mmCIF file of C-alpha atoms in Angstrom:
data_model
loop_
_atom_site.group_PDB
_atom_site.id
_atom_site.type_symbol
_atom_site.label_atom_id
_atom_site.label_comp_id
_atom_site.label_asym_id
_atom_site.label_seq_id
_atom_site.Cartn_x
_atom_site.Cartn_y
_atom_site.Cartn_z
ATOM 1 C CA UNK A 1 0.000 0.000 0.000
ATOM 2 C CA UNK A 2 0.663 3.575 -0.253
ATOM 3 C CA UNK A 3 2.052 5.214 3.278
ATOM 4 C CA UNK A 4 3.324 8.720 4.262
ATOM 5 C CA UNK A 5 5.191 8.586 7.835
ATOM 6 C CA UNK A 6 5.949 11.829 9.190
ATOM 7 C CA UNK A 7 5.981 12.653 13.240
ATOM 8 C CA UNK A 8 2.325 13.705 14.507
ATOM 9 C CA UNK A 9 4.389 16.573 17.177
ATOM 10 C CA UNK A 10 7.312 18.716 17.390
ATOM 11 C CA UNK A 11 8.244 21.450 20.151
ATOM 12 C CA UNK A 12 11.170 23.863 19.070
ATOM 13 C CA UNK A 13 12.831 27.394 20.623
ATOM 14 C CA UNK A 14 12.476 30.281 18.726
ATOM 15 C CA UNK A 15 15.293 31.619 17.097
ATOM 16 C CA UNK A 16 16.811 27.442 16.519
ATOM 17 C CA UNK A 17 16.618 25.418 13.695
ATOM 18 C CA UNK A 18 13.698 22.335 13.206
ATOM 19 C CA UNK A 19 14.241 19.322 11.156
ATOM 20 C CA UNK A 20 10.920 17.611 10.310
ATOM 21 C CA UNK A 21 10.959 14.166 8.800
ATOM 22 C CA UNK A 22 8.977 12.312 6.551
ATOM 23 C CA UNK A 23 9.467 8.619 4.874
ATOM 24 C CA UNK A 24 7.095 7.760 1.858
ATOM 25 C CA UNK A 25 6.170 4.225 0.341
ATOM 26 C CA UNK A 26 4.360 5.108 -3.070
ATOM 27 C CA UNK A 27 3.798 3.246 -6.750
ATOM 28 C CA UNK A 28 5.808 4.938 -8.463
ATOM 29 C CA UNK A 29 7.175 8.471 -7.795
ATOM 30 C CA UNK A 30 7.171 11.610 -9.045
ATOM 31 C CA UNK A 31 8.070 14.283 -6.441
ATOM 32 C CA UNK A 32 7.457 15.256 -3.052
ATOM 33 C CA UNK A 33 5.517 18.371 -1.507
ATOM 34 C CA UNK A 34 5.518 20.019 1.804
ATOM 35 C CA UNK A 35 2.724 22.150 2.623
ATOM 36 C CA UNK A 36 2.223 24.962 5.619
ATOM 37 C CA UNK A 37 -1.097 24.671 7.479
ATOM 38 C CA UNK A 38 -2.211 27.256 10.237
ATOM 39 C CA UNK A 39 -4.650 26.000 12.557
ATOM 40 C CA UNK A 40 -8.018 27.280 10.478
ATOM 41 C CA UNK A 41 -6.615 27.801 7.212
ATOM 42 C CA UNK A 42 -5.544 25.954 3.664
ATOM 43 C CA UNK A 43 -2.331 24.514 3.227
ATOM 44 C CA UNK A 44 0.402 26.733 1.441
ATOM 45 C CA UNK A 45 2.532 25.479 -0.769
ATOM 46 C CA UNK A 46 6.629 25.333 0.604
ATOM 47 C CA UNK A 47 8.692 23.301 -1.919
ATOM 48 C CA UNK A 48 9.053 20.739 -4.014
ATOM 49 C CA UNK A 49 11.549 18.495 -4.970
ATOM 50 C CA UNK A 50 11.774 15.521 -7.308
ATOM 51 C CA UNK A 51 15.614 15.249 -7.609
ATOM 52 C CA UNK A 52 18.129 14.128 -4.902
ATOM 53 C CA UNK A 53 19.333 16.674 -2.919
ATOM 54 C CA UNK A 54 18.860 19.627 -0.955
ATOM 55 C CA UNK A 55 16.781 22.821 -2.073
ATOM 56 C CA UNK A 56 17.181 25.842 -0.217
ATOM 57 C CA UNK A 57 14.364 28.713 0.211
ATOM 58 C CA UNK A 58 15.217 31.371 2.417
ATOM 59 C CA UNK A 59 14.945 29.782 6.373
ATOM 60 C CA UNK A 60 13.287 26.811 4.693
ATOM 61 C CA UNK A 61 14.910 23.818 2.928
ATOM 62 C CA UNK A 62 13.769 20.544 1.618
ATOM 63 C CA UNK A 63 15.953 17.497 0.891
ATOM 64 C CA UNK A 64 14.988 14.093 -1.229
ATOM 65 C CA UNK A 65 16.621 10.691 -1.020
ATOM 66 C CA UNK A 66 14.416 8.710 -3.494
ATOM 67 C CA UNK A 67 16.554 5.484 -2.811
ATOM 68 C CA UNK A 68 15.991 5.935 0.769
ATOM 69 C CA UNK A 69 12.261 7.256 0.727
ATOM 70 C CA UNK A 70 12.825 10.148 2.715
ATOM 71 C CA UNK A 71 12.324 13.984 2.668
ATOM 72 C CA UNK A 72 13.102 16.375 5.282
ATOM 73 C CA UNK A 73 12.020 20.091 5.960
ATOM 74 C CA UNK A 74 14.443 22.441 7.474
ATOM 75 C CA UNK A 75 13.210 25.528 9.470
ATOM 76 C CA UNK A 76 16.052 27.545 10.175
ATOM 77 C CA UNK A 77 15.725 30.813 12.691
ATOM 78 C CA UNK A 78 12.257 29.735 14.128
ATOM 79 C CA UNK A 79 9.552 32.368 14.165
ATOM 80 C CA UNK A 80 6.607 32.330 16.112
ATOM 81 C CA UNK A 81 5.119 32.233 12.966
ATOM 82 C CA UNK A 82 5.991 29.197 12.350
ATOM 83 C CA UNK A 83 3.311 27.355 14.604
ATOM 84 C CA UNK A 84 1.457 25.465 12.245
ATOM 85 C CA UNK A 85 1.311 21.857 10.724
ATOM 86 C CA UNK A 86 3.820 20.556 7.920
ATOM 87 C CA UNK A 87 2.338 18.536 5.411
ATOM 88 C CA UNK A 88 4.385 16.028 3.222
ATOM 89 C CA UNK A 89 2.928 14.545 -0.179
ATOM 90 C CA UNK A 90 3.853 12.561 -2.062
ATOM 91 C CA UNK A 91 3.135 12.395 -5.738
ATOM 92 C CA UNK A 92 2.170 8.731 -7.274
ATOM 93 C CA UNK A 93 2.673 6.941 -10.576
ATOM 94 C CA UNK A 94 -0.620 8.395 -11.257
ATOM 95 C CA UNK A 95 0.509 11.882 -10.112
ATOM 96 C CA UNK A 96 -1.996 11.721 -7.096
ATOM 97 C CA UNK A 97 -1.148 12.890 -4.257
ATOM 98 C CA UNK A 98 -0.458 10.965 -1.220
ATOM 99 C CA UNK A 99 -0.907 12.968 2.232
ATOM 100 C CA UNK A 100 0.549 12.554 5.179
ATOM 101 C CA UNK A 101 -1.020 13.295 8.493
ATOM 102 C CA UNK A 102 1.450 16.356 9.478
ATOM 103 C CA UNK A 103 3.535 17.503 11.801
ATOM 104 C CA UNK A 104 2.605 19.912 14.221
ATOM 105 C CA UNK A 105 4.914 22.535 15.163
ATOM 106 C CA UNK A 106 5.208 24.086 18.364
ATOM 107 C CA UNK A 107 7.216 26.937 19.129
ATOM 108 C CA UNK A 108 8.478 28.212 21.994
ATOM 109 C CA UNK A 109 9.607 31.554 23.298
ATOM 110 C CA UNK B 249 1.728 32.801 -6.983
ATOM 111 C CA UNK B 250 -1.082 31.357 -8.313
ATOM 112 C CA UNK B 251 -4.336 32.013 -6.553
ATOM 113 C CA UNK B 252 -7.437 30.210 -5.756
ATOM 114 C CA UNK B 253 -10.392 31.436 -3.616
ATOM 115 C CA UNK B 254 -13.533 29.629 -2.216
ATOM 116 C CA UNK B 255 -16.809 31.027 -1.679
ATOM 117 C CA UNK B 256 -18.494 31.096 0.873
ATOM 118 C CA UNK B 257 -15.802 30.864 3.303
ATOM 119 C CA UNK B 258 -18.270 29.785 6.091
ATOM 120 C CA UNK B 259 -21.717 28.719 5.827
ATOM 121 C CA UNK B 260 -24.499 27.492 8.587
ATOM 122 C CA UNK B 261 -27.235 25.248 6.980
ATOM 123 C CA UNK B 262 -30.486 23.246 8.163
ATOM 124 C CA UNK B 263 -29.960 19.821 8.044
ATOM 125 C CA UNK B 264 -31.946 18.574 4.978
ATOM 126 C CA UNK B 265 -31.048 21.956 3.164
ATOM 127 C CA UNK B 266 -28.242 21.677 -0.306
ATOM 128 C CA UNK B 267 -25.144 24.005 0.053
ATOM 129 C CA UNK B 268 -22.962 24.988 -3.107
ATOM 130 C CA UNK B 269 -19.221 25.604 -2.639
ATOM 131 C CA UNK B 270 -17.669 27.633 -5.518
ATOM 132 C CA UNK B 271 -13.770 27.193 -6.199
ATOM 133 C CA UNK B 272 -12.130 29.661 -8.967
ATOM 134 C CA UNK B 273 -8.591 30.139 -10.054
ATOM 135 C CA UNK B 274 -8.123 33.941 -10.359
ATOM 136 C CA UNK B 275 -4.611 34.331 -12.638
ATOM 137 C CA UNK B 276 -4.773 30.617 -13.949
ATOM 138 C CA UNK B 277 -6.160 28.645 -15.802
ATOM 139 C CA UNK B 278 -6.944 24.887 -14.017
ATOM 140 C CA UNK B 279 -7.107 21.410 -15.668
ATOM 141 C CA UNK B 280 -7.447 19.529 -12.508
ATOM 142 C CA UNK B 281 -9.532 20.953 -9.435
ATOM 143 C CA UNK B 282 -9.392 18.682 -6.414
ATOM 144 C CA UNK B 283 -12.239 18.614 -3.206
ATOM 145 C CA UNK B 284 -10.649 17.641 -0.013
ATOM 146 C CA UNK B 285 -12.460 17.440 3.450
ATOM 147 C CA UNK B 286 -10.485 18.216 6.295
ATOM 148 C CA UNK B 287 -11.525 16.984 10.268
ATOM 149 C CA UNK B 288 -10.131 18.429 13.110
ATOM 150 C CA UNK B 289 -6.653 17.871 14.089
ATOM 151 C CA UNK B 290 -6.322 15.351 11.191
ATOM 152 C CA UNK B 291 -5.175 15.498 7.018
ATOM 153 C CA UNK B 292 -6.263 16.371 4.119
ATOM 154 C CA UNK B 293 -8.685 13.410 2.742
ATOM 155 C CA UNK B 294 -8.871 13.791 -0.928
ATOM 156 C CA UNK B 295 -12.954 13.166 -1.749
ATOM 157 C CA UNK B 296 -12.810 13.912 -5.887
ATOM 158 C CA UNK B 297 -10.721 15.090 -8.774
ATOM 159 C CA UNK B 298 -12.486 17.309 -11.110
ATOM 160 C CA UNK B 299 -11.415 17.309 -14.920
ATOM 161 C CA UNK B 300 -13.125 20.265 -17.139
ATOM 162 C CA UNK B 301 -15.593 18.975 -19.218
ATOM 163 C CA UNK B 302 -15.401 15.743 -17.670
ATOM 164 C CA UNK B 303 -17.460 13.937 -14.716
ATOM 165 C CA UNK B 304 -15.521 14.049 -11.851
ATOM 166 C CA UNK B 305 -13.573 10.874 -9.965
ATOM 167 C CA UNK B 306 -14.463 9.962 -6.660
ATOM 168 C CA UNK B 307 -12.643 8.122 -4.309
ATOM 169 C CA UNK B 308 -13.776 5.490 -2.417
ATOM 170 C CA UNK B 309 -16.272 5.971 0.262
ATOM 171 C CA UNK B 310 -17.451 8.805 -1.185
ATOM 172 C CA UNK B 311 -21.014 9.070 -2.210
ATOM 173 C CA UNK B 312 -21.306 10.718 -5.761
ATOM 174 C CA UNK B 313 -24.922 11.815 -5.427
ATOM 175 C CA UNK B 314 -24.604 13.704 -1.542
ATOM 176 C CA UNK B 315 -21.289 15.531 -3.336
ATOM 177 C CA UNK B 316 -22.059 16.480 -6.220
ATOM 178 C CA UNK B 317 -19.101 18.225 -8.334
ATOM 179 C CA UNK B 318 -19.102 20.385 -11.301
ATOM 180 C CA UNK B 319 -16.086 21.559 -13.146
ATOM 181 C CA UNK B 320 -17.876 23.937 -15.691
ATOM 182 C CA UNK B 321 -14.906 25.908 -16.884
ATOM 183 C CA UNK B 322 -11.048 25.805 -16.218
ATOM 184 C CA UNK B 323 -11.559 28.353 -13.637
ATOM 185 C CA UNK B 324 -14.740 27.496 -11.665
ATOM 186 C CA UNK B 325 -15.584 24.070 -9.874
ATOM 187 C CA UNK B 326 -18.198 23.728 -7.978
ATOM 188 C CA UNK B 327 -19.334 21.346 -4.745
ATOM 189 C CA UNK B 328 -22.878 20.919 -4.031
ATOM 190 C CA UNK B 329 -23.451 18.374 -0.613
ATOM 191 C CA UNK B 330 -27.116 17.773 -0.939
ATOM 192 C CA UNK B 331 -29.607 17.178 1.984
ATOM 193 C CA UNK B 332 -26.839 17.980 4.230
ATOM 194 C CA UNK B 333 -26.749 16.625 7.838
ATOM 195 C CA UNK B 334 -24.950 17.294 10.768
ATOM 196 C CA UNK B 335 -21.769 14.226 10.152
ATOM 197 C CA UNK B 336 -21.266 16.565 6.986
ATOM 198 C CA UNK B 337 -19.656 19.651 8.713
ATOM 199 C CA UNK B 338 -16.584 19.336 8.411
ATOM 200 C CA UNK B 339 -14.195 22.239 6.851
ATOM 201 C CA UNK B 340 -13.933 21.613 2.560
ATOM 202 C CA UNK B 341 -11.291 22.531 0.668
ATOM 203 C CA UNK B 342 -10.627 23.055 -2.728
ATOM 204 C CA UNK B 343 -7.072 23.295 -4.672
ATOM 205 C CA UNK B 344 -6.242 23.677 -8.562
ATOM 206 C CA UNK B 345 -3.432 22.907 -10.720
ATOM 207 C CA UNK B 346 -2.227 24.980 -13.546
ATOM 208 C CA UNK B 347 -2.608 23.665 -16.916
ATOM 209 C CA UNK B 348 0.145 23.398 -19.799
ATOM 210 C CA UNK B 349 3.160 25.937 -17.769
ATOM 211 C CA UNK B 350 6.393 25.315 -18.783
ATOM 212 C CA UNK B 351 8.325 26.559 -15.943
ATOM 213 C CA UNK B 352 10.095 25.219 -13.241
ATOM 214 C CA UNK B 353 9.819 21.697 -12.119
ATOM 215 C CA UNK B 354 6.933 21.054 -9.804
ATOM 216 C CA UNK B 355 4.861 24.052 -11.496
ATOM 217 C CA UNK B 356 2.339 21.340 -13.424
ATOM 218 C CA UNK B 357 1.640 19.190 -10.640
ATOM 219 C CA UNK B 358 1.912 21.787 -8.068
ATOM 220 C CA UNK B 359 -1.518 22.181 -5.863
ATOM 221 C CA UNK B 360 -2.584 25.452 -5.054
ATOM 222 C CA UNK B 361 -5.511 25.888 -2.379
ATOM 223 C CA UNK B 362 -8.243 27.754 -2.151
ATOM 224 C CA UNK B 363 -8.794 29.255 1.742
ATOM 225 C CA UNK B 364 -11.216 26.203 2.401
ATOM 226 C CA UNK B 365 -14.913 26.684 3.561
ATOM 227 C CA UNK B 366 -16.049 25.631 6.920
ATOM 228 C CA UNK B 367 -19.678 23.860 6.626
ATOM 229 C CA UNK B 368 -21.715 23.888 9.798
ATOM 230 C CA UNK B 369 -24.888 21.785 9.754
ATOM 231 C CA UNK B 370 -27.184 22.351 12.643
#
């Protein structure tokens, strides 16, 4: 089956940096997608990447490993702000997306 | 960016009474409209994908004739739950993708979302 792991909670300190995982089993693959939800509100679309590698945007990055199945997102310089659920999709042989259940961010004065 | 809105963005309804949801891409023009429903605390679940000109694709579980989807143009789609009922509010979302860009990787299959419309059936 299809699956999208990535960790229901995270707590972080203003000002630090955030690393927020997520592992994907798909058919087939063709990219991954993080999203920015605030409680009440539509995701927001943060990055995508569909090559190996690291992609860097500003105090967020995203990195691929396709041979390992893995993405992370990279928050650098927390912000208040930044309170809100990460989303990571997948995209399928079919180009359908496959959600995961998000992260939640917490952050911390 | 590209942008999508919804309208209404909230709406309180009698059980038993129909509610329409209208999703438009302002700047772009959008094969592919997707309906998601969204619970509290938990993700996006994807309820149809919404082809112009075409009938829409439901996924499983999802009753075609209580959500009834209309994709009359490439910038308006439209969600109609019928006889509504209190198990149906729930907060809807809609996004779009842009059609035929050749830009930067991502930019075809890239979902943008409208602001999402909370449903309240009483």
């Amino acid at each position: 089956g299809q699956n999208i792991d990535q960790p229901t909670e995270m707590t972080a300190t203003e000002g630090a940096i955030v690393q927020i995982n997520c592992t994907y089993q798909t058919s087939g693959f063709n990219g991954l997608f993080w999203y920015q939800q605030h409680a009440g509100e539509a995701p927001t679309f943060l990055s995508y990447n569909v090559l190996d590698g690291l992609e860097e945007k500003g105090r967020f990055s995203s990195f691929l490993s396709r041979s390992k199945g893995y993405s992370y997102l990279l928050l650098k310089e927390l912000q208040m702000k930044d309170s809100a659920s990460y989303l990571c999709a997948a995209l399928d042989s079919n180009y359908q997306l496959i959600w995961g259940a998000g992260t939640k961010l917490i952050i911390k004065p | 960016g590209a942008v999508v809105s919804q309208h209404p963005s909230r709406v309180i309804c009698k059980s038993g009474t129909s509610v329409k949801i209208e999703c438009r891409s302002l700047d772009f023009q959008a094969t592919t409209m997707f309906w998601y429903r969204q619970f509290p605390k938990k993700s996006l679940m994807l309820m149809a994908t919404s082809n112009e000109g075409s009938k829409a694709t439901y996924e499983q579980g999802v009753e075609k004739d209580k959500f009834l989807i209309n994709h009359a143009s490439l910038t308006l789609s439209t969600l109609t739950v019928t006889s509504a009922h209190p198990e149906d509010s729930s907060f809807y979302i809609c996004s779009a993708s842009e059609m035929g860009l050749a830009g930067a990787a991502g930019d075809l299959e890239t979902q943008y979302f409208g602001p999402g419309t909370r449903l309240l059936v009483l």
